[in-house]
Coordinates of C-alpha atoms and ligand atoms in Angstrom, one line a residue:
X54 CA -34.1 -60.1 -57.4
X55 CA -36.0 -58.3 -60.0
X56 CA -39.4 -59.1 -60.5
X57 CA -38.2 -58.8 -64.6
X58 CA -37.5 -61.9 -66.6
X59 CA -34.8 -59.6 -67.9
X60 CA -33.5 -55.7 -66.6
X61 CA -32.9 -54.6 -70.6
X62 CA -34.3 -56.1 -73.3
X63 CA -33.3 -54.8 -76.5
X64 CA -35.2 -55.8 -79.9
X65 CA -32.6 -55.6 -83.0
X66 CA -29.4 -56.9 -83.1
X67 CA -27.8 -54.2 -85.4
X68 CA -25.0 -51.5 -84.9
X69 CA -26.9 -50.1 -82.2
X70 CA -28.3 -52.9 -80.4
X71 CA -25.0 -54.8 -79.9
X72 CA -23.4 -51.8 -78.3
X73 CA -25.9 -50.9 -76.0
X74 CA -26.0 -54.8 -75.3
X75 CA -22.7 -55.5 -74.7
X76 CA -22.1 -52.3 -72.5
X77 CA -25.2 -53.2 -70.5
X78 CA -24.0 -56.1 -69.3
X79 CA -20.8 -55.3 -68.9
X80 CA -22.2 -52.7 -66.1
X81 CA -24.1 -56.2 -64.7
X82 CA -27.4 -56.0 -66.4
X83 CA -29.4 -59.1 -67.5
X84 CA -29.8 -58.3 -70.9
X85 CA -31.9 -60.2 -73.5
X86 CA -32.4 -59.2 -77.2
X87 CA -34.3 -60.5 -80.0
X88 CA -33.0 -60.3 -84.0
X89 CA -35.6 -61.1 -86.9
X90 CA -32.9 -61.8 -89.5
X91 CA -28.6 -62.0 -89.1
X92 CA -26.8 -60.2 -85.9
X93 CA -25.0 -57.3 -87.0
X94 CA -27.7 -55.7 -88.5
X95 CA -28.0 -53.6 -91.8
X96 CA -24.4 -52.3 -91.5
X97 CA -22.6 -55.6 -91.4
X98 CA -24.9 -57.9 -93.2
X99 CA -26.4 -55.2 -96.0
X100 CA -25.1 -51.8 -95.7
X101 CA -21.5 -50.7 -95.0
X102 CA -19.1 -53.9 -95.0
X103 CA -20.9 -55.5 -98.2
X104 CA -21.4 -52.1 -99.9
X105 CA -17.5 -51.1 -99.2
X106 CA -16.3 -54.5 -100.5
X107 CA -18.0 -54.0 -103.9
X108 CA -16.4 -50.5 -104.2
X109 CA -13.0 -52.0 -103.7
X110 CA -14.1 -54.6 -106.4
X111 CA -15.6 -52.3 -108.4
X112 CA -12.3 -49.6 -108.4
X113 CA -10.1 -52.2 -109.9
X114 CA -12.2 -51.6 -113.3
X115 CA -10.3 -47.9 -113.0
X116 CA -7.5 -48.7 -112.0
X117 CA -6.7 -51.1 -115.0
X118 CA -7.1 -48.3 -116.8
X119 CA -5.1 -45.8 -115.1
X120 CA -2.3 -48.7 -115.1
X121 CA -1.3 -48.4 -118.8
X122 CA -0.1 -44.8 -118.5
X123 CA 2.5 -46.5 -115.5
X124 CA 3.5 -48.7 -118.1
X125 CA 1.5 -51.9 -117.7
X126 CA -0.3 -54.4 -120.0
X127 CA -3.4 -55.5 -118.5
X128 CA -4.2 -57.9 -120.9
X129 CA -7.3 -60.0 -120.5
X130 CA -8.8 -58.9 -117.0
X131 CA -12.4 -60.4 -116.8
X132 CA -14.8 -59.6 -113.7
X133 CA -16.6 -62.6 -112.2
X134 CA -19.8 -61.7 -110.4
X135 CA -20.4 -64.6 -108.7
X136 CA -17.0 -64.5 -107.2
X137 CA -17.0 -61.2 -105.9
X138 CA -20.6 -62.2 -104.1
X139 CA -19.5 -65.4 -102.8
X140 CA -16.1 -63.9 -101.2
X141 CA -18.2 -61.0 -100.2
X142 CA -20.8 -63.4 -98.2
X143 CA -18.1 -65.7 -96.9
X144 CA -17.1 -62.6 -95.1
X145 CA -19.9 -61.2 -94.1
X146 CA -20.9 -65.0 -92.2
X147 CA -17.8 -64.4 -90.7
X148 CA -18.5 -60.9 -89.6
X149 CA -22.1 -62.2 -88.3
X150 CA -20.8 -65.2 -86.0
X151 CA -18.5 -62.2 -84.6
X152 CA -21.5 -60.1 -84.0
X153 CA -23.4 -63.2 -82.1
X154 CA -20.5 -63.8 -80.6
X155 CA -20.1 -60.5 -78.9
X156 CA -23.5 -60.9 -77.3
X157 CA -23.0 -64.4 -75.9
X158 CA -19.6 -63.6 -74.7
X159 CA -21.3 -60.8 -72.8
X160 CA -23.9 -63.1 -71.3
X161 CA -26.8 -61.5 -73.0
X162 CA -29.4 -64.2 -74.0
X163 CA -30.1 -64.1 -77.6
X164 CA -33.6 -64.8 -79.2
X165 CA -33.6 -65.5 -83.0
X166 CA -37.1 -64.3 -84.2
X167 CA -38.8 -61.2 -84.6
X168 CA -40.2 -59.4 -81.7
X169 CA -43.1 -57.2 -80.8
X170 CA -44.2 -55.2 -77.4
X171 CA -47.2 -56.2 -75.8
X172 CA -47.0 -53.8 -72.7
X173 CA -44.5 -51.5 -71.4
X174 CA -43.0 -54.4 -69.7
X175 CA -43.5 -57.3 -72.0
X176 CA -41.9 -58.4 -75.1
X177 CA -43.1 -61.4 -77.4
X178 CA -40.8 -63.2 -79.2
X179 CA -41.1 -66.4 -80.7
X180 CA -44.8 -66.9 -79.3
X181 CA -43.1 -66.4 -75.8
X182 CA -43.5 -63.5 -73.5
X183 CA -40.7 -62.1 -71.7
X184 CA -40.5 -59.2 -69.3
X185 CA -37.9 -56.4 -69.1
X186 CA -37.6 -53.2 -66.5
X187 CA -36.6 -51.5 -69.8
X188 CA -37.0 -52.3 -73.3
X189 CA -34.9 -50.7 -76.4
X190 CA -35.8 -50.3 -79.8
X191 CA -33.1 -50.8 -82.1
X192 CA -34.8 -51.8 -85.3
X193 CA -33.4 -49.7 -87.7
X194 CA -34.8 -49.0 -91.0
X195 CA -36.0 -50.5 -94.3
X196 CA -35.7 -48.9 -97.9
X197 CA -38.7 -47.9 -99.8
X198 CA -39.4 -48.1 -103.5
X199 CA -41.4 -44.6 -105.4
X200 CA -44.8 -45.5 -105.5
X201 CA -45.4 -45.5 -109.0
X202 CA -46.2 -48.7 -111.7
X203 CA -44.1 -51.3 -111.6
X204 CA -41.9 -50.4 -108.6
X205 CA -42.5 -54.6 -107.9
X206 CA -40.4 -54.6 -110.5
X207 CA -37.6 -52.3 -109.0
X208 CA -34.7 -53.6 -106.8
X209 CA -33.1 -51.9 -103.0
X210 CA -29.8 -52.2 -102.0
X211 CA -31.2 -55.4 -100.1
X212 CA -31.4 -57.2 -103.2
X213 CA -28.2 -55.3 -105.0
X214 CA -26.4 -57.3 -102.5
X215 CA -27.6 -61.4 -103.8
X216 CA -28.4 -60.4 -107.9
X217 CA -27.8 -63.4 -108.8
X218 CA -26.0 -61.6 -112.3
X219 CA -23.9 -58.3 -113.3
X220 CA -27.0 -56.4 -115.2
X221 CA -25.7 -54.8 -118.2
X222 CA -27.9 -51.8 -118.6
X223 CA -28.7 -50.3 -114.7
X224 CA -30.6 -47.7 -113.5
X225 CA -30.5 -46.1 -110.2
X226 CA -33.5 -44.0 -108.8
X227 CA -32.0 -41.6 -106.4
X228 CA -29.4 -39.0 -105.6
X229 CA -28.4 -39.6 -101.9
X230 CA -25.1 -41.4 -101.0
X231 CA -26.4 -45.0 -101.3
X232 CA -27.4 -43.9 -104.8
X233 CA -24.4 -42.4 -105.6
X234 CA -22.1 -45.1 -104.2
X235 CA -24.4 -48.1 -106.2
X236 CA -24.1 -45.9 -109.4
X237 CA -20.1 -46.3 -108.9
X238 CA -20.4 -49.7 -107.9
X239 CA -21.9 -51.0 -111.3
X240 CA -20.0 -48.6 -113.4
X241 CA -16.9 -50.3 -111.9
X242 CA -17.8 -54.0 -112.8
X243 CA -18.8 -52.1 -116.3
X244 CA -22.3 -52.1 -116.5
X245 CA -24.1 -48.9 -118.2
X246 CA -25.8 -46.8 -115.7
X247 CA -27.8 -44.4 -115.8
X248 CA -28.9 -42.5 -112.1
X249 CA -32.0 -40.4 -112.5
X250 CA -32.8 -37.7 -109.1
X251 CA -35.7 -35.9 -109.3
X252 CA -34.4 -33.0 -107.5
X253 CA -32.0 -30.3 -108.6
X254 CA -28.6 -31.6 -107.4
X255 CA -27.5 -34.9 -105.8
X256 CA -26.5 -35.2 -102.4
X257 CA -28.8 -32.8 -100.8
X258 CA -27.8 -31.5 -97.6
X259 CA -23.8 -31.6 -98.2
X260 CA -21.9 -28.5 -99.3
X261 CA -22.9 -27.2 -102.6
X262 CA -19.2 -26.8 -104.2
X263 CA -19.2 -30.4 -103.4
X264 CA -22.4 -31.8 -104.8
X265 CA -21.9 -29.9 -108.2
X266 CA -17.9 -31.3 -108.0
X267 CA -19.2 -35.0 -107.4
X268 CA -22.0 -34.7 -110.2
X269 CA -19.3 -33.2 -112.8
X270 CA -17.1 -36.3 -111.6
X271 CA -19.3 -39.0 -111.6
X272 CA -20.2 -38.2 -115.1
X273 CA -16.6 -37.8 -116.7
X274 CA -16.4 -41.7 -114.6
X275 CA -18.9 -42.7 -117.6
X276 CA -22.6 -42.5 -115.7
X277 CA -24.9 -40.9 -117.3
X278 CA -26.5 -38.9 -114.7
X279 CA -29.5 -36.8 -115.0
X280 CA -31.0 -34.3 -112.5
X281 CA -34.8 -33.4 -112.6
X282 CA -35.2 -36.3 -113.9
X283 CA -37.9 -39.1 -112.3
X284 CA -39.4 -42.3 -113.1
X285 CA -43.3 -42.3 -114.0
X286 CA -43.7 -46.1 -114.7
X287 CA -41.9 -49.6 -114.8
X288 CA -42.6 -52.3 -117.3
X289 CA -41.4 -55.2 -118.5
X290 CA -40.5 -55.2 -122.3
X291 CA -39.2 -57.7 -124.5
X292 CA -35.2 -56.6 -124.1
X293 CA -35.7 -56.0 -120.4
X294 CA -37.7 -53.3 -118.2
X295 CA -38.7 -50.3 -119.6
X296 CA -38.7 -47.2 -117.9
X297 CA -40.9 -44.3 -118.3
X298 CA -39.2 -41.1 -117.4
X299 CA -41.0 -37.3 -116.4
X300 CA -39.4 -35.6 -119.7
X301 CA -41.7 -38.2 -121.7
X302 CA -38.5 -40.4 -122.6
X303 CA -38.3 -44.2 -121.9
X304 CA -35.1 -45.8 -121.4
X305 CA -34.0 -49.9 -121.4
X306 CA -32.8 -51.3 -118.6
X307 CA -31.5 -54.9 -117.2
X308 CA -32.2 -53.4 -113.5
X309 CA -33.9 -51.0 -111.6
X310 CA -32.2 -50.0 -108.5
X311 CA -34.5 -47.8 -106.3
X312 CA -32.1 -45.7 -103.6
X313 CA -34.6 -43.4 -102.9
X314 CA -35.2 -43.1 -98.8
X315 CA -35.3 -45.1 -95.9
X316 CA -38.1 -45.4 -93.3
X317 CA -37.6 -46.6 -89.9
X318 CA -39.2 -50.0 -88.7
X319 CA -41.9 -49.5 -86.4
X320 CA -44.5 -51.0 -88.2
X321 CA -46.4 -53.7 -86.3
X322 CA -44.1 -53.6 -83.3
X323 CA -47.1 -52.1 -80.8
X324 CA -45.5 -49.1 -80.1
X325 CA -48.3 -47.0 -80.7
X326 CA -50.7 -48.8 -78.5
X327 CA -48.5 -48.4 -75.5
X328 CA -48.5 -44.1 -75.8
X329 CA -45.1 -44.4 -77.6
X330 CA -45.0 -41.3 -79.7
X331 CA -43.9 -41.8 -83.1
X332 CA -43.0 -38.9 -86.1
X333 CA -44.9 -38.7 -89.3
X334 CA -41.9 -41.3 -90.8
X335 CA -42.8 -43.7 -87.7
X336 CA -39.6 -42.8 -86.4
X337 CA -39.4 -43.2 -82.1
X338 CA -39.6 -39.7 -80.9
X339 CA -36.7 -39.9 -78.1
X340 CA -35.4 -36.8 -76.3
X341 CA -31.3 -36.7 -75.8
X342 CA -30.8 -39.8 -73.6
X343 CA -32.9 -41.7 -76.3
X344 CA -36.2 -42.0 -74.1
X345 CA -39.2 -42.5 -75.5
X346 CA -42.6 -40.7 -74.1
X347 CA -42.9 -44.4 -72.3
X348 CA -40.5 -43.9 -69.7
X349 CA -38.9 -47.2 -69.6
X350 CA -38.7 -47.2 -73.3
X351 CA -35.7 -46.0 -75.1
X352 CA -34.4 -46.1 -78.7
X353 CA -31.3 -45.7 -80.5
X354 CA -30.3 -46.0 -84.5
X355 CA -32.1 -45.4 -87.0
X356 CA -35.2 -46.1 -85.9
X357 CA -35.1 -43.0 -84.2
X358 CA -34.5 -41.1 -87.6
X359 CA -32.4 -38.6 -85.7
X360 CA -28.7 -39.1 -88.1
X361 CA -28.3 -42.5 -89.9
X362 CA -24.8 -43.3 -89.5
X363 CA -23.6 -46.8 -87.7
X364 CA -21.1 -45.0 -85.4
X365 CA -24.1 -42.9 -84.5
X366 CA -25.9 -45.6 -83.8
X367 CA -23.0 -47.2 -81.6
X368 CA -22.4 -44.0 -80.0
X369 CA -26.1 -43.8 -78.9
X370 CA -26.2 -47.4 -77.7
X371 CA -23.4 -46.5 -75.7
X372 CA -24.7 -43.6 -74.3
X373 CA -28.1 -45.4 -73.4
X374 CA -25.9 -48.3 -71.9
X375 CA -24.1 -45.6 -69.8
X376 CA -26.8 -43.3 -68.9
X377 CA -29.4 -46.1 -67.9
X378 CA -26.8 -48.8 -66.2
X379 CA -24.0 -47.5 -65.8
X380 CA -24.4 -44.5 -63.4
X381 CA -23.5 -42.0 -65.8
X382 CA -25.0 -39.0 -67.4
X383 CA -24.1 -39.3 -71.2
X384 CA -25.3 -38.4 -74.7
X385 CA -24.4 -37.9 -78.4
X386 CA -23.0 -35.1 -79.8
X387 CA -24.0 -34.5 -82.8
X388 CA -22.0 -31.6 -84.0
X389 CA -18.7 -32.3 -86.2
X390 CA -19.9 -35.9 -87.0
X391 CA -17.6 -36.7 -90.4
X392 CA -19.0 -38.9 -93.2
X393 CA -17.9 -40.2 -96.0
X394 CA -19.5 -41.1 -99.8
X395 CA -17.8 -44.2 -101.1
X396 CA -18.9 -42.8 -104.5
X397 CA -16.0 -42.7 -107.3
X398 CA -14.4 -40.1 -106.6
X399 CA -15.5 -40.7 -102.9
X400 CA -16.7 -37.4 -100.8
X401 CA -15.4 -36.9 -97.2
X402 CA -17.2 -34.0 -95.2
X403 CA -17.0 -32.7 -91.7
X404 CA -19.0 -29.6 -89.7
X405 CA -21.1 -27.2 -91.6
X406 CA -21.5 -26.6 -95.4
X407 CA -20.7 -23.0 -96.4
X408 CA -24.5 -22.5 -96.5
X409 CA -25.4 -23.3 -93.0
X410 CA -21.9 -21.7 -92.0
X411 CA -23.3 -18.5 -93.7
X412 CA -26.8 -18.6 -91.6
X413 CA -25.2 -19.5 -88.5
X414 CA -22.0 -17.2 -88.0
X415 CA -22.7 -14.7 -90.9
X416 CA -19.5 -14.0 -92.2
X417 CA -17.3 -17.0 -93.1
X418 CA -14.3 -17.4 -95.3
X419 CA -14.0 -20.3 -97.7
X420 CA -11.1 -21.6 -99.2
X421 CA -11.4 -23.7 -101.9
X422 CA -9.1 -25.7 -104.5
X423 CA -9.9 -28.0 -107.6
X424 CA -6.4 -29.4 -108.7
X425 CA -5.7 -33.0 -110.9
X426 CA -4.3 -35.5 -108.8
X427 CA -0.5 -36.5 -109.0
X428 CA -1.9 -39.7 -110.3
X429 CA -3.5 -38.7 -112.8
X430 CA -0.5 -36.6 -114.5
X431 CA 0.8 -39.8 -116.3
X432 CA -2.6 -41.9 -116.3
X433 CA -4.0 -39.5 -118.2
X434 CA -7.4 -39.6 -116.1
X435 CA -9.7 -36.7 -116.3
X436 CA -10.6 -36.5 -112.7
X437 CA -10.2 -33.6 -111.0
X438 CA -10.0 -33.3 -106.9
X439 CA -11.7 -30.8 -104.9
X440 CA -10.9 -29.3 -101.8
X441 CA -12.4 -26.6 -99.0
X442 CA -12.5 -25.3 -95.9
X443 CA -15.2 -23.1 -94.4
X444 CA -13.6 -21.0 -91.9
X445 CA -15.9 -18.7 -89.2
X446 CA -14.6 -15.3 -90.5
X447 CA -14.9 -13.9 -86.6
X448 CA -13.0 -16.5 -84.9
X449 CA -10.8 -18.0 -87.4
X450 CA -12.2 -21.5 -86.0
X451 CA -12.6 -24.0 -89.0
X452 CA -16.3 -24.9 -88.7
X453 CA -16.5 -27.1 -92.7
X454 CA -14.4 -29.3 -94.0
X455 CA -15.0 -31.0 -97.3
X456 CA -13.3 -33.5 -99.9
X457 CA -14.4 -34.8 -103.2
X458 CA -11.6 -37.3 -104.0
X459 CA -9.9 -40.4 -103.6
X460 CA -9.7 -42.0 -99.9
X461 CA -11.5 -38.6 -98.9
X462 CA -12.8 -40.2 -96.0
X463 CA -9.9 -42.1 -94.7
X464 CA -8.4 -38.1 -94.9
X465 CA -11.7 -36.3 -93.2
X466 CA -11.2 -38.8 -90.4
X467 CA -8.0 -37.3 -89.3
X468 CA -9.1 -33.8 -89.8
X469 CA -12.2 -33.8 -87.6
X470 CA -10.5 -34.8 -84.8
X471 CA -9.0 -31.4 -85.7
X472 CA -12.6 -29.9 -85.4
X473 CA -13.1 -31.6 -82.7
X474 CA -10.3 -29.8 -80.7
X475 CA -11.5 -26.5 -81.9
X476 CA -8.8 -26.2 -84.4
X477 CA -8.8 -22.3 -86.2
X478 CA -7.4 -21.6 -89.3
X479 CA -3.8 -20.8 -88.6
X480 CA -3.6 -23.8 -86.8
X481 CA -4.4 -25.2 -90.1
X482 CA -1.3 -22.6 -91.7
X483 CA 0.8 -23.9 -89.0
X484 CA 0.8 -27.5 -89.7
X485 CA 3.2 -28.9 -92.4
X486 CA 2.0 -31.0 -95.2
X487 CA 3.1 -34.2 -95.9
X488 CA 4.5 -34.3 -99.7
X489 CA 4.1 -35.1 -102.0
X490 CA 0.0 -35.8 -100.7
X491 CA -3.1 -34.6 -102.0
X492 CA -4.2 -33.7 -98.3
X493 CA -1.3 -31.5 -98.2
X494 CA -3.6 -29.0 -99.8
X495 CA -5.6 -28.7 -96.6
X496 CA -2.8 -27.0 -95.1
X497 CA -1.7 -24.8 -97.8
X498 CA -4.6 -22.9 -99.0
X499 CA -3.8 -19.2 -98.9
X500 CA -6.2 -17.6 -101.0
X501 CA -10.0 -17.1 -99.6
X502 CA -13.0 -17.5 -102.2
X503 CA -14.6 -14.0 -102.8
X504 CA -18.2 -14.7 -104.0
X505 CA -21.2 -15.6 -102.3
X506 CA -22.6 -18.5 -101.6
X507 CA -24.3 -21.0 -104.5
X508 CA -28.0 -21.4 -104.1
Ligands
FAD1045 P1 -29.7 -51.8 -87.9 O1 -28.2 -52.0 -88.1 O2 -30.5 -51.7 -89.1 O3 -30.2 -53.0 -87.0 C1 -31.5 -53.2 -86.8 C2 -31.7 -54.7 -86.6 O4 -33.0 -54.9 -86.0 C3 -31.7 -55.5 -87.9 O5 -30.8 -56.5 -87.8 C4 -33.1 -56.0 -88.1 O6 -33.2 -57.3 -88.7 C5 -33.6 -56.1 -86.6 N1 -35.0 -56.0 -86.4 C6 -35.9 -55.1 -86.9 N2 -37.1 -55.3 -86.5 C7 -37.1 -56.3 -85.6 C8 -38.0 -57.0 -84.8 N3 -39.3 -56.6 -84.7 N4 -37.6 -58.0 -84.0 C9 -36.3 -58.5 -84.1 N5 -35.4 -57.9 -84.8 C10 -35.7 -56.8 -85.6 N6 -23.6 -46.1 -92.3 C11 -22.3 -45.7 -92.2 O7 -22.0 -45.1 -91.1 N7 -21.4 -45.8 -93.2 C12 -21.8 -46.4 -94.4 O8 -20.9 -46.5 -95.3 C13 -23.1 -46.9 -94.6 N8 -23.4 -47.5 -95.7 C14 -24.7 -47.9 -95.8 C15 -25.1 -48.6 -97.0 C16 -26.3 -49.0 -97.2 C17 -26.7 -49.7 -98.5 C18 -27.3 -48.9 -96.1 C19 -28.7 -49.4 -96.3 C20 -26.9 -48.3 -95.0 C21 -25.7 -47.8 -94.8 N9 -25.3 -47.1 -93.6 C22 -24.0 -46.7 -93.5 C23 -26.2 -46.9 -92.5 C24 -26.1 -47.9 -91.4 O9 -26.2 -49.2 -91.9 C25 -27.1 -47.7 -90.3 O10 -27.1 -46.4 -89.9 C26 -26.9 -48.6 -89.1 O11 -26.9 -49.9 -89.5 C27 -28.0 -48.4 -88.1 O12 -27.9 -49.2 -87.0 P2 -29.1 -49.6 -86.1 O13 -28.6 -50.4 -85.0 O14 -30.0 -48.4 -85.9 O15 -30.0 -50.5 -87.1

């Protein structure tokens, strides 16, 4: 018998913490974990499932649209907001007793409350200490507002999820996905939105053909989208908030969303008293098995900052899980990890950008096609899909994939595990398309790009 209350216990009961949980004890561990607020964590009660529901919601505001060309008569359509929210929580209480469920059905003991480390063996939860041979973090990570006047009077996604009305007049501080996907979100429901980024493009990080497509889309899709553009102050006016703006402009606004960074949750936890390195974000510093500098400390997710995706986070729960109980030597790849946007148009992406292609094999080829979709022939829609492949010139392997477009990530899904298998670009040629699709196109582009990469 161990001389542990518990051989894991695990502190967040998120996307990470329920794999690693689950796997644990399925290898015969005596698991214990501690959640501060719902079980499933930010994916299932306040990122992914709720966010991806509103952008189904949201699309139908398009799609009534696009349905007149076909020949309908939509006559009348009114959104309810309180309607979509309540089916959207009814679900996500379903999705939550699932996620408790999956711990109790494991054995694992759950404590509801939140929980700090006291010494490398002792968690306190509740006012009650309980020991563990090894503890993981999987606290995941909080949004943070611009520090600037008034940002008390700014919303996060956390709140986007329970306003308790549509706002009419929106604006969105940010240009990373979460931005991007909120922007389409309220300009769905028909709201007026404007998202301000301070930098030069949205979407840093993804290819640049796509973050210049997406921008060009987003605004034809009616949101008024301005780049080098920040927010210097926040106040509350007689018609709503007023926001100050860098270029010396104000603007009017119902809400202000901030979408403008995550930092992981560490604070107050006690890591930092127990040797537990942390980065300048207060991210966990963990090495490839998600060990800590404390030995019998590990964390996985987002806590650890290293790529904020929940199948990341699963993958790395499971890899701890394996490595640590379950006799086997395992860790996360991170190469060829596919994402999507759930902006509208959505962005799917896999491998490397044509940038970081360029730096790492030097000579790539690049295919590339902007075409209007099928749909949009009798619709009369102004949308326009884009489309490329970033090939490694040397070895003909396809090392980029990238979509701006609708469903682009239920597409990229299939077309990584292409990636994954190493496929080149004639195994690309060789495979037929499916017509009449737009993915077709990823097998029938012929003609490489001849200039150099976009700064
Ligand atoms: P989390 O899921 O955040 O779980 C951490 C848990 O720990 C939380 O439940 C928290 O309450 C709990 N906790 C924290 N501190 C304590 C404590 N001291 N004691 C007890 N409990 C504690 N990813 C995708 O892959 N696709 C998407 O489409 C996507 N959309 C997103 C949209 C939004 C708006 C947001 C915010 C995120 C989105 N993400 C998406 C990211 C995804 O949600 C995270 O990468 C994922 O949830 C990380 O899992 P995790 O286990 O690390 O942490």
């Amino acid at each position: 018998m161990s001389q542990y209350d518990f051989d894991l216990f695990i502190i967040g009961g998120g996307s990470g913490g329920v794999r690693a949980g689950r796997i644990a004890a399925g290898y015969g561990a005596r698991v214990a974990v501690a959640e501060e607020y719902r079980y499933g964590g930010t994916c299932v009660i306040r990122g992914c499932v709720p966010k991806k529901l509103l952008v189904y919601g949201s699309e139908f505001g398009h799609a009534f649209e696009e349905a007149a060309g076909f020949g309908w008569t939509v006559s009348g359509a009114r959104f309810d907001w309180a309607t979509m929210i309540a089916n959207k929580d009814k679900e996500i209480g379903r999705l939550e007793k699932i996620y408790r469920g999956i711990f109790e059905n494991a054995g694992v003991k759950t404590f509801d409350g939140r929980a700090t480390v006291k010494d490398v063996h002792t968690v306190v939860v509740n006012g009650k200490s309980v020991s563990a041979g090894k503890i993981l973090i999987a606290t995941g990570g909080h949004p943070v507002k611009p520090a600037v006047p008034g940002a008390e009077l700014m919303i996060t996604s956390n709140e986007a999820f329970h306003l308790k009305a549509l706002p009419k007049r929106v604006i969105i501080l940010g240009g990373g996905y979460i931005a991007c996907e909120f922007a389409g979100i309220f300009n769905g429901f028909g709201s007026e939105v404007t998202q301000l980024y301070r930098g030069e493009q949205i979407l840093r990080g993804f290819d640049d053909d796509i973050r210049n497509h997406l921008a060009g889309e987003l605004v034809k899709t009616g949101i008024d989208l301005r780049v080098k553009t920040d927010v210097t102050k926040v106040e509350k006016g007689k018609g709503g908030l007023i926001v100050s703006l860098t270029d010396g402009s104000t603007l009017q606004a119902d809400c202000v969303m901030a979408a403008t960074g995550r930092r992981p949750n560490t604070d107050g936890l006690g890591l930092e008293a127990l040797g537990v390195d942390l980065d300048e974000e207060g991210a966990v510093v963990v090495d490839e098995y998600s060990q800590s500098s404390v030995p019998n400390i590990y964390a996985v997710g987002d806590v650890t900052n290293r790529m904020n995706l929940t199948p990341v986070a699963i993958r790395e729960g499971h890899a701890f899980a394996d490595t640590v109980f379950g006799g086997k030597s395992r860790r996360m790849v991170y190469e060829n990890v596919p994402a999507a946007v759930f902006s509208q148009p959505s962005v799917g992406t896999v491998g490397l950008s044509e940038a970081e292609a360029r730096k790492r094999f030097g000579e790539v080829d690049v295919y590339r096609t902007v075409f209007r979709p099928m749909r949009a022939t009798i619709s009369g829609g102004e949308g326009r899909i884009m489309m490329k492949l970033v090939v490694d010139a040397k070895s003909d392997r396809v090392v980029g994939v990238h979509m701006v477009g609708h469903e682009a990530g239920e597409i990229i899904q299939g077309i990584a595990i292409a990636l994954k298998a190493g496929a080149t670009k004639a195994d690309f040629d060789a495979t037929v398309g499916i017509h009449p699709t737009a993915a077709e196109e990823f097998v029938t582009m012929r003609e490489k790009v001849r200039e150099p990469v976009r700064a």
